[in-house]
């Protein structure tokens, strides 16, 4: 908490030094290595049952984190059943998703995190359960790229208001304020 206050007040070197000294900063020689390290740490948290977030500033990095995290979940056997591909994006039972716009006639607002609980090929629909327990069926426009995405990783902005036991932030820019939001989830 003290270091978050230091970060918020502008004492960035002090905060970064503290985080590094306490093993909370990991680096990668390349973007690929950094993404792999973030997903591995996130995946270990998921396997242990921790409520964890995977965050980045740029959408391109969120997409890369999502692809790698989804692959990790598939390799761990957490994705099951048939796959429904919508707008080139595949979904299976167990997939984490996030709404990019209100869906299900507004039942799930923007930035709602959920898990796919059923795939219906006959109706081209997904049943999802939001983190708050609500279950809704999504079909048609609700499944479009501009309404639904994989939600293993999200932008820091989309995570505002969310809390978790742990958060993994791919520090890809955005400044001190964005780092504060990402590190205080």
PDB file of C-alpha atoms in Angstrom:
ATOM      1  CA  UNK A   1       0.000   0.000   0.000  1.00  0.00           C
ATOM      2  CA  UNK A   2       2.851   2.354   0.837  1.00  0.00           C
ATOM      3  CA  UNK A   3       4.472   1.787  -2.545  1.00  0.00           C
ATOM      4  CA  UNK A   4       1.188   2.350  -4.359  1.00  0.00           C
ATOM      5  CA  UNK A   5       0.987   5.717  -2.618  1.00  0.00           C
ATOM      6  CA  UNK A   6       4.589   6.419  -3.680  1.00  0.00           C
ATOM      7  CA  UNK A   7       3.728   5.523  -7.257  1.00  0.00           C
ATOM      8  CA  UNK A   8       0.587   7.655  -7.189  1.00  0.00           C
ATOM      9  CA  UNK A   9       2.448  10.645  -5.763  1.00  0.00           C
ATOM     10  CA  UNK A  10       5.164  10.487  -8.402  1.00  0.00           C
ATOM     11  CA  UNK A  11       7.944   8.614  -6.567  1.00  0.00           C
ATOM     12  CA  UNK A  12       8.212   6.158  -9.431  1.00  0.00           C
ATOM     13  CA  UNK A  13      11.876   5.134  -8.878  1.00  0.00           C
ATOM     14  CA  UNK A  14      11.188   4.329  -5.199  1.00  0.00           C
ATOM     15  CA  UNK A  15       8.117   2.271  -6.068  1.00  0.00           C
ATOM     16  CA  UNK A  16       9.817   0.375  -8.888  1.00  0.00           C
ATOM     17  CA  UNK A  17      12.867  -0.329  -6.717  1.00  0.00           C
ATOM     18  CA  UNK A  18      10.663  -1.719  -3.942  1.00  0.00           C
ATOM     19  CA  UNK A  19       8.679  -3.895  -6.351  1.00  0.00           C
ATOM     20  CA  UNK A  20      11.904  -5.225  -7.917  1.00  0.00           C
ATOM     21  CA  UNK A  21      13.521  -5.917  -4.521  1.00  0.00           C
ATOM     22  CA  UNK A  22      10.443  -7.925  -3.485  1.00  0.00           C
ATOM     23  CA  UNK A  23      10.340 -10.073  -6.633  1.00  0.00           C
ATOM     24  CA  UNK A  24       7.328  -8.330  -8.118  1.00  0.00           C
ATOM     25  CA  UNK A  25       8.992  -7.187 -11.329  1.00  0.00           C
ATOM     26  CA  UNK A  26       9.956  -9.669 -13.977  1.00  0.00           C
ATOM     27  CA  UNK A  27      11.545  -8.762 -17.257  1.00  0.00           C
ATOM     28  CA  UNK A  28      11.845 -10.378 -20.637  1.00  0.00           C
ATOM     29  CA  UNK A  29      14.499  -9.726 -23.242  1.00  0.00           C
ATOM     30  CA  UNK A  30      11.777  -9.590 -25.891  1.00  0.00           C
ATOM     31  CA  UNK A  31       8.069  -8.824 -26.062  1.00  0.00           C
ATOM     32  CA  UNK A  32       7.421 -12.533 -26.632  1.00  0.00           C
ATOM     33  CA  UNK A  33       9.377 -13.487 -23.509  1.00  0.00           C
ATOM     34  CA  UNK A  34       7.555 -10.868 -21.431  1.00  0.00           C
ATOM     35  CA  UNK A  35       4.165 -12.119 -22.651  1.00  0.00           C
ATOM     36  CA  UNK A  36       5.159 -15.718 -21.946  1.00  0.00           C
ATOM     37  CA  UNK A  37       6.334 -14.829 -18.417  1.00  0.00           C
ATOM     38  CA  UNK A  38       3.136 -12.895 -17.645  1.00  0.00           C
ATOM     39  CA  UNK A  39       0.912 -15.709 -18.909  1.00  0.00           C
ATOM     40  CA  UNK A  40       2.921 -18.372 -17.046  1.00  0.00           C
ATOM     41  CA  UNK A  41       2.558 -16.454 -13.767  1.00  0.00           C
ATOM     42  CA  UNK A  42      -1.139 -15.835 -14.413  1.00  0.00           C
ATOM     43  CA  UNK A  43      -1.691 -19.485 -15.367  1.00  0.00           C
ATOM     44  CA  UNK A  44      -0.016 -20.681 -12.152  1.00  0.00           C
ATOM     45  CA  UNK A  45      -2.381 -18.439 -10.185  1.00  0.00           C
ATOM     46  CA  UNK A  46      -5.403 -19.824 -12.046  1.00  0.00           C
ATOM     47  CA  UNK A  47      -4.223 -23.402 -11.399  1.00  0.00           C
ATOM     48  CA  UNK A  48      -3.914 -22.644  -7.672  1.00  0.00           C
ATOM     49  CA  UNK A  49      -7.454 -21.233  -7.577  1.00  0.00           C
ATOM     50  CA  UNK A  50      -6.449 -17.586  -7.126  1.00  0.00           C
ATOM     51  CA  UNK A  51      -8.635 -14.823  -8.491  1.00  0.00           C
ATOM     52  CA  UNK A  52      -6.185 -13.171 -10.861  1.00  0.00           C
ATOM     53  CA  UNK A  53      -6.102 -10.558 -13.616  1.00  0.00           C
ATOM     54  CA  UNK A  54      -3.882 -10.303 -16.682  1.00  0.00           C
ATOM     55  CA  UNK A  55      -3.533  -6.702 -17.883  1.00  0.00           C
ATOM     56  CA  UNK A  56      -1.850  -4.562 -20.531  1.00  0.00           C
ATOM     57  CA  UNK A  57      -2.213  -1.043 -21.863  1.00  0.00           C
ATOM     58  CA  UNK A  58      -2.293  -1.683 -25.618  1.00  0.00           C
ATOM     59  CA  UNK A  59      -4.987  -3.771 -27.292  1.00  0.00           C
ATOM     60  CA  UNK A  60      -2.413  -5.526 -29.473  1.00  0.00           C
ATOM     61  CA  UNK A  61      -0.691  -6.812 -26.334  1.00  0.00           C
ATOM     62  CA  UNK A  62      -4.025  -7.789 -24.792  1.00  0.00           C
ATOM     63  CA  UNK A  63      -4.749  -9.809 -27.939  1.00  0.00           C
ATOM     64  CA  UNK A  64      -1.346 -11.532 -27.694  1.00  0.00           C
ATOM     65  CA  UNK A  65      -1.868 -12.247 -23.982  1.00  0.00           C
ATOM     66  CA  UNK A  66      -5.357 -13.609 -24.693  1.00  0.00           C
ATOM     67  CA  UNK A  67      -4.091 -15.925 -27.429  1.00  0.00           C
ATOM     68  CA  UNK A  68      -1.300 -17.303 -25.245  1.00  0.00           C
ATOM     69  CA  UNK A  69      -3.524 -17.577 -22.142  1.00  0.00           C
ATOM     70  CA  UNK A  70      -6.242 -19.389 -24.085  1.00  0.00           C
ATOM     71  CA  UNK A  71      -3.640 -21.824 -25.397  1.00  0.00           C
ATOM     72  CA  UNK A  72      -2.443 -22.404 -21.811  1.00  0.00           C
ATOM     73  CA  UNK A  73      -5.992 -23.087 -20.652  1.00  0.00           C
ATOM     74  CA  UNK A  74      -6.542 -25.529 -23.521  1.00  0.00           C
ATOM     75  CA  UNK A  75      -3.263 -27.309 -22.712  1.00  0.00           C
ATOM     76  CA  UNK A  76      -4.365 -27.550 -19.062  1.00  0.00           C
ATOM     77  CA  UNK A  77      -7.635 -29.189 -20.143  1.00  0.00           C
ATOM     78  CA  UNK A  78      -9.756 -26.280 -18.938  1.00  0.00           C
ATOM     79  CA  UNK A  79     -11.497 -25.826 -22.338  1.00  0.00           C
ATOM     80  CA  UNK A  80     -13.903 -28.577 -23.324  1.00  0.00           C
ATOM     81  CA  UNK A  81     -16.445 -29.571 -25.923  1.00  0.00           C
ATOM     82  CA  UNK A  82     -17.050 -28.300 -29.423  1.00  0.00           C
ATOM     83  CA  UNK A  83     -15.788 -24.950 -30.614  1.00  0.00           C
ATOM     84  CA  UNK A  84     -18.046 -22.244 -32.021  1.00  0.00           C
ATOM     85  CA  UNK A  85     -16.220 -19.801 -34.285  1.00  0.00           C
ATOM     86  CA  UNK A  86     -17.805 -16.363 -34.636  1.00  0.00           C
ATOM     87  CA  UNK A  87     -16.167 -13.576 -36.664  1.00  0.00           C
ATOM     88  CA  UNK A  88     -13.009 -15.687 -36.718  1.00  0.00           C
ATOM     89  CA  UNK A  89     -12.915 -15.931 -32.904  1.00  0.00           C
ATOM     90  CA  UNK A  90     -13.281 -19.435 -31.390  1.00  0.00           C
ATOM     91  CA  UNK A  91     -15.184 -20.162 -28.167  1.00  0.00           C
ATOM     92  CA  UNK A  92     -15.425 -23.339 -26.076  1.00  0.00           C
ATOM     93  CA  UNK A  93     -16.849 -24.205 -22.679  1.00  0.00           C
ATOM     94  CA  UNK A  94     -14.426 -22.815 -20.113  1.00  0.00           C
ATOM     95  CA  UNK A  95     -13.372 -19.795 -22.165  1.00  0.00           C
ATOM     96  CA  UNK A  96     -13.115 -16.512 -20.275  1.00  0.00           C
ATOM     97  CA  UNK A  97     -14.888 -13.695 -22.128  1.00  0.00           C
ATOM     98  CA  UNK A  98     -15.469  -9.986 -21.646  1.00  0.00           C
ATOM     99  CA  UNK A  99     -18.187  -7.798 -23.095  1.00  0.00           C
ATOM    100  CA  UNK A 100     -16.979  -4.892 -25.214  1.00  0.00           C
ATOM    101  CA  UNK A 101     -20.470  -3.401 -25.420  1.00  0.00           C
ATOM    102  CA  UNK A 102     -23.759  -4.154 -23.662  1.00  0.00           C
ATOM    103  CA  UNK A 103     -25.117  -7.595 -24.648  1.00  0.00           C
ATOM    104  CA  UNK A 104     -28.224  -9.698 -24.043  1.00  0.00           C
ATOM    105  CA  UNK A 105     -30.522  -6.671 -24.301  1.00  0.00           C
ATOM    106  CA  UNK A 106     -28.412  -4.852 -21.732  1.00  0.00           C
ATOM    107  CA  UNK A 107     -28.377  -7.673 -19.171  1.00  0.00           C
ATOM    108  CA  UNK A 108     -24.576  -7.634 -19.276  1.00  0.00           C
ATOM    109  CA  UNK A 109     -23.064  -4.158 -19.525  1.00  0.00           C
ATOM    110  CA  UNK A 110     -19.733  -3.259 -21.091  1.00  0.00           C
ATOM    111  CA  UNK A 111     -16.661  -4.817 -19.436  1.00  0.00           C
ATOM    112  CA  UNK A 112     -18.554  -7.680 -17.787  1.00  0.00           C
ATOM    113  CA  UNK A 113     -16.281 -10.674 -17.245  1.00  0.00           C
ATOM    114  CA  UNK A 114     -17.844 -14.105 -17.721  1.00  0.00           C
ATOM    115  CA  UNK A 115     -17.145 -17.749 -18.498  1.00  0.00           C
ATOM    116  CA  UNK A 116     -18.643 -19.783 -21.344  1.00  0.00           C
ATOM    117  CA  UNK A 117     -20.722 -22.581 -19.797  1.00  0.00           C
ATOM    118  CA  UNK A 118     -22.392 -23.970 -22.943  1.00  0.00           C
ATOM    119  CA  UNK A 119     -21.939 -23.887 -26.710  1.00  0.00           C
ATOM    120  CA  UNK A 120     -24.971 -24.506 -28.938  1.00  0.00           C
ATOM    121  CA  UNK A 121     -24.001 -25.039 -32.575  1.00  0.00           C
ATOM    122  CA  UNK A 122     -27.613 -25.469 -33.729  1.00  0.00           C
ATOM    123  CA  UNK A 123     -28.481 -21.974 -32.475  1.00  0.00           C
ATOM    124  CA  UNK A 124     -24.984 -20.487 -32.921  1.00  0.00           C
ATOM    125  CA  UNK A 125     -25.129 -19.332 -29.329  1.00  0.00           C
ATOM    126  CA  UNK A 126     -23.098 -19.305 -26.141  1.00  0.00           C
ATOM    127  CA  UNK A 127     -24.352 -19.459 -22.591  1.00  0.00           C
ATOM    128  CA  UNK A 128     -22.115 -17.421 -20.315  1.00  0.00           C
ATOM    129  CA  UNK A 129     -22.048 -16.987 -16.567  1.00  0.00           C
ATOM    130  CA  UNK A 130     -20.939 -13.571 -15.366  1.00  0.00           C
ATOM    131  CA  UNK A 131     -18.602 -13.307 -12.410  1.00  0.00           C
ATOM    132  CA  UNK A 132     -21.578 -12.150 -10.318  1.00  0.00           C
ATOM    133  CA  UNK A 133     -23.426 -15.409 -11.094  1.00  0.00           C
ATOM    134  CA  UNK A 134     -25.863 -14.197 -13.757  1.00  0.00           C
ATOM    135  CA  UNK A 135     -26.286 -16.616 -16.659  1.00  0.00           C
ATOM    136  CA  UNK A 136     -27.353 -15.406 -20.114  1.00  0.00           C
ATOM    137  CA  UNK A 137     -27.481 -16.740 -23.654  1.00  0.00           C
ATOM    138  CA  UNK A 138     -25.625 -14.758 -26.305  1.00  0.00           C
ATOM    139  CA  UNK A 139     -26.399 -15.084 -30.009  1.00  0.00           C
ATOM    140  CA  UNK A 140     -26.376 -13.059 -33.204  1.00  0.00           C
ATOM    141  CA  UNK A 141     -24.982  -9.533 -32.830  1.00  0.00           C
ATOM    142  CA  UNK A 142     -24.039 -10.184 -29.185  1.00  0.00           C
ATOM    143  CA  UNK A 143     -21.271 -12.480 -30.449  1.00  0.00           C
ATOM    144  CA  UNK A 144     -19.827  -9.969 -32.919  1.00  0.00           C
ATOM    145  CA  UNK A 145     -16.185  -8.852 -32.550  1.00  0.00           C
ATOM    146  CA  UNK A 146     -17.241  -5.440 -31.312  1.00  0.00           C
ATOM    147  CA  UNK A 147     -19.413  -6.936 -28.544  1.00  0.00           C
ATOM    148  CA  UNK A 148     -17.519  -9.952 -27.177  1.00  0.00           C
ATOM    149  CA  UNK A 149     -13.880 -10.965 -26.862  1.00  0.00           C
ATOM    150  CA  UNK A 150     -11.768 -13.450 -24.990  1.00  0.00           C
ATOM    151  CA  UNK A 151     -11.327 -12.134 -21.479  1.00  0.00           C
ATOM    152  CA  UNK A 152      -8.223 -13.827 -20.143  1.00  0.00           C
ATOM    153  CA  UNK A 153      -6.479 -10.475 -20.457  1.00  0.00           C
ATOM    154  CA  UNK A 154      -7.978  -7.009 -20.649  1.00  0.00           C
ATOM    155  CA  UNK A 155      -6.740  -3.478 -20.940  1.00  0.00           C
ATOM    156  CA  UNK A 156      -5.973  -1.705 -17.698  1.00  0.00           C
ATOM    157  CA  UNK A 157      -8.730   0.777 -18.566  1.00  0.00           C
ATOM    158  CA  UNK A 158     -11.310  -2.012 -18.883  1.00  0.00           C
ATOM    159  CA  UNK A 159     -10.221  -3.405 -15.484  1.00  0.00           C
ATOM    160  CA  UNK A 160     -11.001  -0.207 -13.578  1.00  0.00           C
ATOM    161  CA  UNK A 161     -13.315  -1.058 -10.737  1.00  0.00           C
ATOM    162  CA  UNK A 162     -12.271  -4.714 -10.771  1.00  0.00           C
ATOM    163  CA  UNK A 163     -10.419  -6.230  -7.867  1.00  0.00           C
ATOM    164  CA  UNK A 164      -8.562  -9.515  -7.607  1.00  0.00           C
ATOM    165  CA  UNK A 165      -6.214 -11.338  -5.271  1.00  0.00           C
ATOM    166  CA  UNK A 166      -3.418 -10.931  -7.801  1.00  0.00           C
ATOM    167  CA  UNK A 167      -2.805  -8.995 -11.007  1.00  0.00           C
ATOM    168  CA  UNK A 168      -0.154  -9.413 -13.682  1.00  0.00           C
ATOM    169  CA  UNK A 169       0.556  -6.248 -15.637  1.00  0.00           C
ATOM    170  CA  UNK A 170       2.470  -6.341 -18.912  1.00  0.00           C
ATOM    171  CA  UNK A 171       4.056  -2.908 -18.554  1.00  0.00           C
ATOM    172  CA  UNK A 172       3.810  -1.738 -22.134  1.00  0.00           C
ATOM    173  CA  UNK A 173       3.525   2.014 -21.581  1.00  0.00           C
ATOM    174  CA  UNK A 174       0.745   4.319 -20.544  1.00  0.00           C
ATOM    175  CA  UNK A 175       2.540   6.285 -17.859  1.00  0.00           C
ATOM    176  CA  UNK A 176       2.497   6.486 -14.087  1.00  0.00           C
ATOM    177  CA  UNK A 177      -1.269   6.854 -13.770  1.00  0.00           C
ATOM    178  CA  UNK A 178      -1.961   3.750 -15.823  1.00  0.00           C
ATOM    179  CA  UNK A 179       0.660   1.805 -13.860  1.00  0.00           C
ATOM    180  CA  UNK A 180      -1.050   2.862 -10.636  1.00  0.00           C
ATOM    181  CA  UNK A 181      -4.435   1.623 -11.855  1.00  0.00           C
ATOM    182  CA  UNK A 182      -2.949  -1.659 -13.076  1.00  0.00           C
ATOM    183  CA  UNK A 183      -0.929  -2.277  -9.940  1.00  0.00           C
ATOM    184  CA  UNK A 184      -3.780  -1.457  -7.569  1.00  0.00           C
ATOM    185  CA  UNK A 185      -6.261  -3.950  -8.968  1.00  0.00           C
TER     186      UNK A 185
END
